[in-house]
Coordinates of C-alpha atoms and ligand atoms in Angstrom, one line a residue:
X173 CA 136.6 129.6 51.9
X174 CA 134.0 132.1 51.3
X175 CA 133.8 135.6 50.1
X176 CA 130.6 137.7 52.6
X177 CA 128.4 137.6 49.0
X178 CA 128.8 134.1 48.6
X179 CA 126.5 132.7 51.8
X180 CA 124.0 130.5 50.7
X181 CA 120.7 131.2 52.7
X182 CA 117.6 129.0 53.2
X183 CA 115.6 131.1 55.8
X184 CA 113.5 128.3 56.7
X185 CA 112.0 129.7 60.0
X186 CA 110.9 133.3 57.9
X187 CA 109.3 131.0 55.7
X188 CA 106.8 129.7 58.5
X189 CA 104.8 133.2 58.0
X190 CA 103.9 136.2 59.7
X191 CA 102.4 134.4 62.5
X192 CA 105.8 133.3 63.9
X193 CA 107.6 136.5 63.1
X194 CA 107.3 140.1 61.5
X195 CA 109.1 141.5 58.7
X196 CA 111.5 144.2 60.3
X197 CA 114.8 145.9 57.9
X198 CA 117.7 146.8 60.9
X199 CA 118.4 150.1 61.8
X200 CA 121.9 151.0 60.9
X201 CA 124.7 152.0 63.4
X202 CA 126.8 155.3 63.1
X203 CA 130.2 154.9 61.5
X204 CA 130.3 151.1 62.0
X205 CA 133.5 149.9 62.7
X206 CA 134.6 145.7 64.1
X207 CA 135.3 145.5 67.2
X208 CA 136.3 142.1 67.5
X209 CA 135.6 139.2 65.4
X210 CA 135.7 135.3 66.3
X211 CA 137.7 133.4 63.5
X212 CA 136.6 130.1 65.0
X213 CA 132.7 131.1 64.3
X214 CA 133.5 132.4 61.3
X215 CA 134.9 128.9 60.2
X216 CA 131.4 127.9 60.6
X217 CA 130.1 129.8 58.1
X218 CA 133.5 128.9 55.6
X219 CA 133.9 132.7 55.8
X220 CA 137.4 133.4 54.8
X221 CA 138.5 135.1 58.4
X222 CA 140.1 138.3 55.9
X223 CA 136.9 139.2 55.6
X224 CA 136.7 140.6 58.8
X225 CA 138.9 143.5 58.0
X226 CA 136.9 144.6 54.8
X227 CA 134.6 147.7 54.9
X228 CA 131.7 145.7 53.9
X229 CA 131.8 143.5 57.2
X230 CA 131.3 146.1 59.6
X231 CA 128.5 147.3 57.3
X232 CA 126.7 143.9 57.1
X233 CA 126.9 143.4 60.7
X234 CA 126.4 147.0 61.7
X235 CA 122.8 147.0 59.7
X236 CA 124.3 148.8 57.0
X237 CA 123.6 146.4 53.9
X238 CA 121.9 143.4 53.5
X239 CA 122.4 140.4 51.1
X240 CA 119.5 140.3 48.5
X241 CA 118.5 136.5 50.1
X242 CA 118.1 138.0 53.5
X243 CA 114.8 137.8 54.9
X244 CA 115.1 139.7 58.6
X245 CA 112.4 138.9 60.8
X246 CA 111.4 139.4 64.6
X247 CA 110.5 136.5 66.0
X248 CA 107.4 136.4 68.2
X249 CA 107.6 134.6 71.8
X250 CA 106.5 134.7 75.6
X251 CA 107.7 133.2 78.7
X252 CA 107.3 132.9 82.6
X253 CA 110.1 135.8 84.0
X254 CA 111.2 135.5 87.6
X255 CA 108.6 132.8 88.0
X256 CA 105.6 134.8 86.4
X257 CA 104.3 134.7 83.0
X258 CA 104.2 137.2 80.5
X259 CA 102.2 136.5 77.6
X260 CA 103.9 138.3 75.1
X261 CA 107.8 138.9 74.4
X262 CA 109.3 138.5 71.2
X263 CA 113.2 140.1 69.6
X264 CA 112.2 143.2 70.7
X265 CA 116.0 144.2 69.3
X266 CA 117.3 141.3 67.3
X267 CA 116.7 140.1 64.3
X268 CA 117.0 136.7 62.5
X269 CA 118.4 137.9 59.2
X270 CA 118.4 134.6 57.8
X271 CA 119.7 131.2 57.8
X272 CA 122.8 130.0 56.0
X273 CA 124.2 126.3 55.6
X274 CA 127.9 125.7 54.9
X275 CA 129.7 123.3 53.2
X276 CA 129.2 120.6 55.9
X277 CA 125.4 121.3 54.9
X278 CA 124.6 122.9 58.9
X279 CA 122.3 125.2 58.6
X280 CA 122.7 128.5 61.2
X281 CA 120.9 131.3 62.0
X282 CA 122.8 135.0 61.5
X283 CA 121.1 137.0 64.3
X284 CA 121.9 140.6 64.6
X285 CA 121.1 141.9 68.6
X286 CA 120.9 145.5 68.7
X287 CA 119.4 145.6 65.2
X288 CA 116.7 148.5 66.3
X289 CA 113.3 148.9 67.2
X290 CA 110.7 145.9 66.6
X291 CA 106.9 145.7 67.2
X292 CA 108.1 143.7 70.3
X293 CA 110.3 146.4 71.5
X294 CA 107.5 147.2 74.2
X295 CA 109.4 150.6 76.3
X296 CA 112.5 149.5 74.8
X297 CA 115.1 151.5 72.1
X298 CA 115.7 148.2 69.9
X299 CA 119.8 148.9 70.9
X300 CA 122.5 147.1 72.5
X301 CA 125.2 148.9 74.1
X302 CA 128.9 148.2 73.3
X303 CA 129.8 147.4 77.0
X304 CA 127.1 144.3 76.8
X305 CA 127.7 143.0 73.5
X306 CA 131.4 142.1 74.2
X307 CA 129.7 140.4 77.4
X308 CA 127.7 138.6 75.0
X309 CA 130.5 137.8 72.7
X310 CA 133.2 136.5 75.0
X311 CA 130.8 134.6 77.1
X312 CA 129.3 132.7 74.0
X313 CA 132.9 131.8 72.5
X314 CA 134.6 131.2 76.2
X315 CA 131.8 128.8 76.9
X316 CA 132.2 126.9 73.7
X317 CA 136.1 126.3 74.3
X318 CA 135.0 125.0 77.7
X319 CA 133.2 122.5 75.7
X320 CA 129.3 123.7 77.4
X321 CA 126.5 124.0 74.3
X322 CA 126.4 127.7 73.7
X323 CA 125.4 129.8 71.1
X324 CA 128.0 131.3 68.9
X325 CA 129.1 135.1 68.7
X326 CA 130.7 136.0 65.2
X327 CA 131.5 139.8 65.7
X328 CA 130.7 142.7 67.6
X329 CA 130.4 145.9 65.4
X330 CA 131.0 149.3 67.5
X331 CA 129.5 152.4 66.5
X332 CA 129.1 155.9 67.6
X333 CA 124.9 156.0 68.2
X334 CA 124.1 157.3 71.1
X335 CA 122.2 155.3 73.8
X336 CA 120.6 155.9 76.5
X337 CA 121.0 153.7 79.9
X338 CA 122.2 154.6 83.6
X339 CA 124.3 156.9 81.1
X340 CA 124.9 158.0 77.8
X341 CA 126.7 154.9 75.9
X342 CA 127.6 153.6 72.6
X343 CA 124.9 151.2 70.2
X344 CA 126.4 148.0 69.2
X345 CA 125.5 145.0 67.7
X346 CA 126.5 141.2 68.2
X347 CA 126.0 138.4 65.3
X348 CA 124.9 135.7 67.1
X349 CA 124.8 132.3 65.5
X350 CA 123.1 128.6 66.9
X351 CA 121.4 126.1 64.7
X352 CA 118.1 127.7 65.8
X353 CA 116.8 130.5 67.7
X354 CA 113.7 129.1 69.0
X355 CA 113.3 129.5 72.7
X356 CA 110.6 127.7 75.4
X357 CA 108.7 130.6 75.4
X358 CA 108.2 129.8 71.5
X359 CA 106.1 127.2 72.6
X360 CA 104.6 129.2 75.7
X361 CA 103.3 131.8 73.6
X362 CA 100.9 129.6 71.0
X363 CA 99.9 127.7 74.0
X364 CA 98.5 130.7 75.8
X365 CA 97.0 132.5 72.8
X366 CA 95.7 129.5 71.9
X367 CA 96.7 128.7 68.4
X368 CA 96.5 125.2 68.0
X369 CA 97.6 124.9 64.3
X370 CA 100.5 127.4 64.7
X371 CA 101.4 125.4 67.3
X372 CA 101.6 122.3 65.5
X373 CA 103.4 123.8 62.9
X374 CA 106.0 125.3 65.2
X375 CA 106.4 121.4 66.7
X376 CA 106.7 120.1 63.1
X377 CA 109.2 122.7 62.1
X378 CA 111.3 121.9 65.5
X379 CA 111.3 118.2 65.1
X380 CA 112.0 118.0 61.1
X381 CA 115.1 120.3 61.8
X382 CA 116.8 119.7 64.8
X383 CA 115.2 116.7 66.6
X384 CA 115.1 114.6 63.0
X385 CA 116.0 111.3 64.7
X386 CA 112.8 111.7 67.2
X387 CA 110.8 111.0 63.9
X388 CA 111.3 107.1 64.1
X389 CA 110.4 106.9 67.2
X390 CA 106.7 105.9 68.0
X391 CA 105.8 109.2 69.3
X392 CA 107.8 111.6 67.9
X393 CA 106.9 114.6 70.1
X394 CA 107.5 112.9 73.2
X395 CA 110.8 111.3 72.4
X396 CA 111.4 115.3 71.4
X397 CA 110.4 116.0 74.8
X398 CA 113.0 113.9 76.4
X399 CA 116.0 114.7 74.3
X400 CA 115.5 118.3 75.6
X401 CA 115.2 116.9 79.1
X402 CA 118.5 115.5 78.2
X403 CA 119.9 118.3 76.7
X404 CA 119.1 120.4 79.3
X405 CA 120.5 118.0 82.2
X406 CA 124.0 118.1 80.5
X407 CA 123.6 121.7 79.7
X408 CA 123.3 122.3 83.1
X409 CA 125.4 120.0 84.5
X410 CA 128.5 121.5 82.8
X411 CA 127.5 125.3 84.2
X412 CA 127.5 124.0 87.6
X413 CA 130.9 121.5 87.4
X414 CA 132.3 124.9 85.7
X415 CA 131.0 127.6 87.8
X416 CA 128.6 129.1 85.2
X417 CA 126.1 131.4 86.5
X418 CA 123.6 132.6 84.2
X419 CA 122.1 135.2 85.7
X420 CA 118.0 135.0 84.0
X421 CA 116.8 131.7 83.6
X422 CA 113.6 133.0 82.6
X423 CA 111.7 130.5 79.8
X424 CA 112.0 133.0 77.4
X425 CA 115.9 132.7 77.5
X426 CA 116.0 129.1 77.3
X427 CA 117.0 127.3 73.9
X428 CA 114.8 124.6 72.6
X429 CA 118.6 123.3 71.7
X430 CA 119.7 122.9 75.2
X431 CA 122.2 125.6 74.6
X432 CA 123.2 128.3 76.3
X433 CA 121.3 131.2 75.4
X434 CA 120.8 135.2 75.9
X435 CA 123.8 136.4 78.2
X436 CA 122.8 138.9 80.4
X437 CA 124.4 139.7 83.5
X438 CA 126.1 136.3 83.7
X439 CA 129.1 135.5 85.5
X440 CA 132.0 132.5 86.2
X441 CA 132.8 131.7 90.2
X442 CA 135.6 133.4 90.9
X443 CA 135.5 131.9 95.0
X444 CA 133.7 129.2 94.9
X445 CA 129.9 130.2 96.0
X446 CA 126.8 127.6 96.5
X447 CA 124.8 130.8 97.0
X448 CA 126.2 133.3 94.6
X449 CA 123.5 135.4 92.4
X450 CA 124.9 137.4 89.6
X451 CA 121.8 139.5 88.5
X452 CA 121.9 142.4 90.9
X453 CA 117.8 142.5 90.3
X454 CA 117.4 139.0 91.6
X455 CA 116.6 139.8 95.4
X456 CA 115.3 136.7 96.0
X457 CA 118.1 134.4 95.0
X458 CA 116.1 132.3 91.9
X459 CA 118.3 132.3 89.8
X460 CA 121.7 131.9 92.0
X461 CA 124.2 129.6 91.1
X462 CA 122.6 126.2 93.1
X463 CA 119.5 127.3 91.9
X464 CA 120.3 126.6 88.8
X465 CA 119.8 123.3 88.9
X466 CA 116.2 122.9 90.2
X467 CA 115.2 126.1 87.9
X468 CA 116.5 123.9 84.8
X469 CA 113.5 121.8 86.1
X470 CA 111.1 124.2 86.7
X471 CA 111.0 125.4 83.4
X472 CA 111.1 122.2 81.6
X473 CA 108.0 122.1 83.8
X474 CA 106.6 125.3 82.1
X475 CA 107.8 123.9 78.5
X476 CA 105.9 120.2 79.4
X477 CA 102.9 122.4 80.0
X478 CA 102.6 124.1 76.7
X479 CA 103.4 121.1 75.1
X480 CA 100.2 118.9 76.8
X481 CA 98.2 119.3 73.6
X482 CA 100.8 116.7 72.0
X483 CA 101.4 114.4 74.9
X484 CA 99.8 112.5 77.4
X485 CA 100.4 114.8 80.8
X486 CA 102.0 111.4 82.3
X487 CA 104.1 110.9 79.7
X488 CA 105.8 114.4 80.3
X489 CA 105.8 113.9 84.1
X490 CA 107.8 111.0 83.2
X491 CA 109.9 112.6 81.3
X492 CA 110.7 115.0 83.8
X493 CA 111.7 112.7 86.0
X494 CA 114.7 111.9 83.8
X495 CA 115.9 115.4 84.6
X496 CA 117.4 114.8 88.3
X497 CA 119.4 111.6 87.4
X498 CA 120.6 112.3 84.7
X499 CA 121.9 115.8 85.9
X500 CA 123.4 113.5 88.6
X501 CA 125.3 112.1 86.2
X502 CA 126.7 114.3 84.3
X503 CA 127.8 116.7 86.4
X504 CA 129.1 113.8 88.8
X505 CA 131.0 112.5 85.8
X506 CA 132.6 116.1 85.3
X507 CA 133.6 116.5 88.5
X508 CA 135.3 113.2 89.1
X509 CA 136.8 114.2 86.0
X510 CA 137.9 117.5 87.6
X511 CA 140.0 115.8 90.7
X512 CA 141.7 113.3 88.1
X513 CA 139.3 110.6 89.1
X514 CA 138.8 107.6 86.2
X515 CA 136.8 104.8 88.0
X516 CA 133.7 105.6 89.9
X517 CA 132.7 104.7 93.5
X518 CA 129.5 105.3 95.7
X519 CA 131.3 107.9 97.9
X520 CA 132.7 110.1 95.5
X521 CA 129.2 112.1 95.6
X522 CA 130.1 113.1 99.1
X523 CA 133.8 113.3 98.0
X524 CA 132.9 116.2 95.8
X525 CA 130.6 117.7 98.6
X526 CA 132.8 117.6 101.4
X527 CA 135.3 119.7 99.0
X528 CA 132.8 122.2 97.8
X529 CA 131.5 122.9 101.3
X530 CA 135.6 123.6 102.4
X531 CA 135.8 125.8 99.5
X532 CA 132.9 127.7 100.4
X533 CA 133.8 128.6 103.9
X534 CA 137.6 129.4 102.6
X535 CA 136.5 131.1 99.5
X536 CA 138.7 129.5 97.7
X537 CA 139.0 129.8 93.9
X538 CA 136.9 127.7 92.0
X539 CA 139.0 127.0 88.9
X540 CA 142.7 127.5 90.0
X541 CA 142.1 124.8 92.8
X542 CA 141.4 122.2 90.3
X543 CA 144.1 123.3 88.1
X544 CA 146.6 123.2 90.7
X545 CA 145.3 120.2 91.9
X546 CA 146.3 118.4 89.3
X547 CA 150.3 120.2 88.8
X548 CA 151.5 118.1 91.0
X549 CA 151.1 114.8 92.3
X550 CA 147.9 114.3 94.6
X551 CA 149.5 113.8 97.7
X552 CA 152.0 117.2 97.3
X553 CA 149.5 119.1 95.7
X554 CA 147.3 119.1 98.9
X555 CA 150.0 120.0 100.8
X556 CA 150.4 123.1 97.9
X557 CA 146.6 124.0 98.4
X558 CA 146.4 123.8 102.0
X559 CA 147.6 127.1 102.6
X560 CA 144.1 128.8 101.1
X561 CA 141.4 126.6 103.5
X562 CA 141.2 128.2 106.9
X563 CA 139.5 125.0 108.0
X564 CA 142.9 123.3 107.7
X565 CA 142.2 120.6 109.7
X566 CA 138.9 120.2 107.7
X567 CA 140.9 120.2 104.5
X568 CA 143.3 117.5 105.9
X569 CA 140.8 115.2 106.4
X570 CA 139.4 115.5 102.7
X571 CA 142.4 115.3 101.3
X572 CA 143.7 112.0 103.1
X573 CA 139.8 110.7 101.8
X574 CA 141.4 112.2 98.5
X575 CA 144.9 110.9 98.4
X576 CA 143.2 107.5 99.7
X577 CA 140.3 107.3 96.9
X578 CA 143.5 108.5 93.8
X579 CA 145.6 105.5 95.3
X580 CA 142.1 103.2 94.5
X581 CA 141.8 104.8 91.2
X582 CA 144.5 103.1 89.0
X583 CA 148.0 103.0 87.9
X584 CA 149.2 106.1 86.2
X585 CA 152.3 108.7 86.1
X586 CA 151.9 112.0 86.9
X587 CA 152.2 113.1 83.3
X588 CA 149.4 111.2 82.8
X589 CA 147.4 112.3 85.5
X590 CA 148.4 116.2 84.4
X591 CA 147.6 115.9 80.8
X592 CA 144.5 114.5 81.6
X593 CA 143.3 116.8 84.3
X594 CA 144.5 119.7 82.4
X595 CA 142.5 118.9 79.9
X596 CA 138.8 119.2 81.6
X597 CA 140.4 122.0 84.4
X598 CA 140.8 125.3 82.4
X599 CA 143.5 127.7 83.2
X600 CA 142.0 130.8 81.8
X601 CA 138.3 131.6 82.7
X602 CA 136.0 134.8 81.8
X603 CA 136.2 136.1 84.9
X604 CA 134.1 139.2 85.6
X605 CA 137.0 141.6 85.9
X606 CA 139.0 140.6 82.9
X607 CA 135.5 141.3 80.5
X608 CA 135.5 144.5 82.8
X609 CA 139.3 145.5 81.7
X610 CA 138.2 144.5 78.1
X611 CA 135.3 146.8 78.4
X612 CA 136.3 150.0 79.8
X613 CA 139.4 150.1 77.3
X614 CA 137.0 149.2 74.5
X615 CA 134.9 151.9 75.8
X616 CA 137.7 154.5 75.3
X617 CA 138.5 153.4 71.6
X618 CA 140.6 150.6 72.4
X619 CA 139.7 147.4 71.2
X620 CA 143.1 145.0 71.3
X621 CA 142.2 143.8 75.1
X622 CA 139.0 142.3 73.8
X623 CA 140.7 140.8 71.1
X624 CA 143.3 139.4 73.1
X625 CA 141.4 137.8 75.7
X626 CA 139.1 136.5 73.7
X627 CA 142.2 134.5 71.8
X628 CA 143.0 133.5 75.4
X629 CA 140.0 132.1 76.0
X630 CA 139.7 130.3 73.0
X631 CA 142.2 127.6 74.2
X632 CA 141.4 128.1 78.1
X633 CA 143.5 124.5 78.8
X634 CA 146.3 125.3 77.3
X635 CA 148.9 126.9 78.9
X636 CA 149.8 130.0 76.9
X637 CA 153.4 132.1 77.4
X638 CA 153.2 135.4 78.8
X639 CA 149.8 135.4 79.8
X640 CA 149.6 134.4 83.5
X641 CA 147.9 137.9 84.4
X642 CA 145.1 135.8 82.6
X643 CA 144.6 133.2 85.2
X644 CA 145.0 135.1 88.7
X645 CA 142.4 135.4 91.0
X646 CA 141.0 139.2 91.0
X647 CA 142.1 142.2 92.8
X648 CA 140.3 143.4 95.0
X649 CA 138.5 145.8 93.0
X650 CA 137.5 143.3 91.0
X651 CA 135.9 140.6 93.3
X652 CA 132.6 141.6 93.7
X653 CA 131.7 143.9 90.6
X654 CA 128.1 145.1 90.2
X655 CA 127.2 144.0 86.9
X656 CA 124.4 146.6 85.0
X657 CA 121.6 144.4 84.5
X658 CA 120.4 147.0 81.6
X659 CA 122.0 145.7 78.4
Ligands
AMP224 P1 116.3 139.9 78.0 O1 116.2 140.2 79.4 O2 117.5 140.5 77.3 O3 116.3 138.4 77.7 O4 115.1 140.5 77.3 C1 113.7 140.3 77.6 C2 112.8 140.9 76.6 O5 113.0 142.3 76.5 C3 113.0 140.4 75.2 O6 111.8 140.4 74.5 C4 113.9 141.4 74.6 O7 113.9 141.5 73.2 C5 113.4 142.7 75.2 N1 114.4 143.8 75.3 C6 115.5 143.8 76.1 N2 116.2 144.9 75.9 C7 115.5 145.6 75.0 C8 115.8 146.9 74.3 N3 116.8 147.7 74.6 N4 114.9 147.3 73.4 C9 113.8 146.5 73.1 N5 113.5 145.4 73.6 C10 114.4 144.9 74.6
MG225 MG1 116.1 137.2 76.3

């Protein structure tokens, strides 16, 4: 395990030049001080989790010092947003200190959000308030114990800055971590300005380091192409089975990884909701939860279009067309998962519908069902869950298609059928209100409820003792919260 001085960096993307990214230092936080810190993303690093508690952490993260073999840069990028493009963007607050590899020899990227102002801060302050930043960080670690590609969080450092937003509020930063920070609107932006070498030299860079196996392939850039079509699909796939809404799928905020990337006013079901938008400046519904899926599309559209100087335009339309299916499949596979289901059949497609429409007019909740669903055998279990459809009869009818499609499945106990079921149906979910709780005591100095949820949610299958408040459905208070979009 490593000592903070002993990361070993290799800042490949700084090393690309100042057409990709500018030279920016941070700009340090008031009295610095951890908030919370994820042991499991430290690991990553071999950081010796101790550290965490040291003086020097909260100064590292909170823009206070830097190690000598830091090279912190703002990256330059553009992106369609809400459909329209906007030619330039870039970390208008965060900065890519640096990349470090551990002992497994991954490398990852230490970005600090928050960091300060950038020459793409446009009317921006550079900050991060406190209140979004543990959004950021329990999302990113939450997501990652659900098993969906995420980025990582590392810490969030607290401070006393002053910043501006509805109100006055408190500057914080988040270390975020991912294998690369390189976003679709990477690509976008030396499309649109034109820069054909930069551009080739950004495609280079993305498939020497993170698409390596693409290079035997005979043509490299497509078979790149497609594996982020993949990617994507799956990515996707697993928000939608979970109840993941995102928020702003704008191109800018989509990982060239297929990971889930830039949490802004994001949110998990609570009832399950077809229709549900989370970002409270989305009037028109693009980026609500069923729209996530054909927006996954779209901009893999808008990423095949920068990318027509490499490859054929038929060849990416083809490409493309792998999204749907494969989606299909995935998320098909999850699901069947989700009621217990080992052995596929043609109906099971409308199965899954039929249930999902029922929820939606009952508002039932999304993750408890399938975790009670599985408590008990199948045939007393509907009789358990019964009680929350107010289409009864409509739920009777599903279930007797349910109990009569588990009977076809195979032989197995209910411990079986429990363990396994337990295992892809989560117990313990971000919901909205729990960050909310987290927040507003963080907010008035007191950071042990972020902590503890975010151990919670860190094992959300397992059952854990004494924390049931952790996997109710909200109050009332707490059902339809107005998330700030300002972050
Ligand atoms: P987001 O909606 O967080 O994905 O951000 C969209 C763009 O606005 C990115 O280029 C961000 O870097 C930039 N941005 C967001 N908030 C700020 C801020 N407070 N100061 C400067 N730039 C910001
Ligand atoms: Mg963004």
């Amino acid at each position: 395990m490593k000592a903070l001085d002993e990361l070993t960096f290799d800042n490949r993307f700084a090393r690309l030049g100042d057409a990709f990214s500018t030279h920016v230092l941070p700009e340090p936080l008031d009295e610095p001080s951890l908030v919370v810190a994820s042991k499991a993303a430290m690991a990553l690093l071999d950081l010796d989790p101790a550290v965490a508690q040291t003086p020097v952490f909260a100064e590292l993260f909170g823009g206070h010092k830097l190690w000598a073999e830091a090279e912190p840069r703002a990256m330059v990028y553009s992106g369609h947003q809400f459909g329209g493009y906007t030619p330039q963007l870039g970390d208008g607050r965060g900065l890519l200190l640096g990349e470090v590899y551990n002992e497994a020899g991954e490398h990852w990227d230490l970005h600090l959000k928050g960091a300060g102002m950038t020459p793409y801060s446009r009317m921006g302050d550079g900050r991060a308030v406190l209140r979004s930043s543990i959004r950021e960080f329990l999302a990113s670690e939450a997501l990652h114990a659900l098993g969906i590609p995420t980025s990582r969080a590392l810490c969030v450092i607290g401070s006393s800055t002053p910043v501006w937003r509805e109100k006055q509020e408190r500057g914080a930063m988040v270390l975020r971590l991912a294998h690369s920070h390189i976003r679709f609107g990477h690509f976008e932006y030396f499309y649109y300005t034109k820069k054909p070498e930069q551009q080739a030299e950004l495609a280079e860079h993305v498939l020497n380091l993170h698409y390596t196996e693409c290079r035997e392939q005979p043509e490299p850039y497509l078979a790149m192409f497609r594996e982020i079509v993949e990617r994507n699909a799956e990515m996707i796939a697993k928000w939608q089975a979970y109840g993941f809404c995102h928020g702003v799928m704008n191109t800018d905020n989509m990982s060239i990884l297929g990971i889930t990337f830039d949490f802004g006013p994001f949110a998990f079901l609570d009832d399950f909701d077809a229709h549900f938008i989370c970002n409270h400046s989305d009037h028109e519904g693009r980026y609500s939860f069923s729209n996530q899926v054909p927006i996954g599309q779209w901009n893999l559209s808008a990423l095949a279009q920068a990318l027509t100087p490499f490859i054929s335009v038929d060849a990416l339309k083809e490409a493309l067309g792998l999204y749907l299916p494969l989606y299909q499949a995935h998320y098909l596979d999850l699901m069947r998962r989700r009621l217990g289901l080992t052995t596929a059949e043609d109906d099971d497609q409308q199965l899954v519908e039929r249930l999902l429409k029922l929820m939606q007019n009952s508002g039932v909740d999304y993750t408890l069902f399938f975790r009670r669903l599985g408590d008990e055998p199948a045939a007393l279990a509907v009789t358990r869950l019964r009680d929350d459809f107010v289409d009864m009869a409509g739920f009777d009818a599903w279930a007797e298609q349910y109990k009569a499609r588990v009977a076809r499945d195979g032989d197995y106990t209910q411990e079986q059928r429990r363990e396994r079921m337990h295992a892809v149906n989560p117990l313990y979910i971000l919901r909205n209100y729990l960050a909310q709780n987290a927040i507003a005591a963080a907010e008035s100095g007191d950071y042990s409820e972020v902590r503890r949820l975010h151990e919670v949610l860190a094992r959300p299958f397992e059952e854990q003792a004494g924390m049931e408040q952790y996997a109710q459905r909200p109050p009332d208070w707490g059902k339809h919260l107005e998330i700030s979009c300002s972050s």
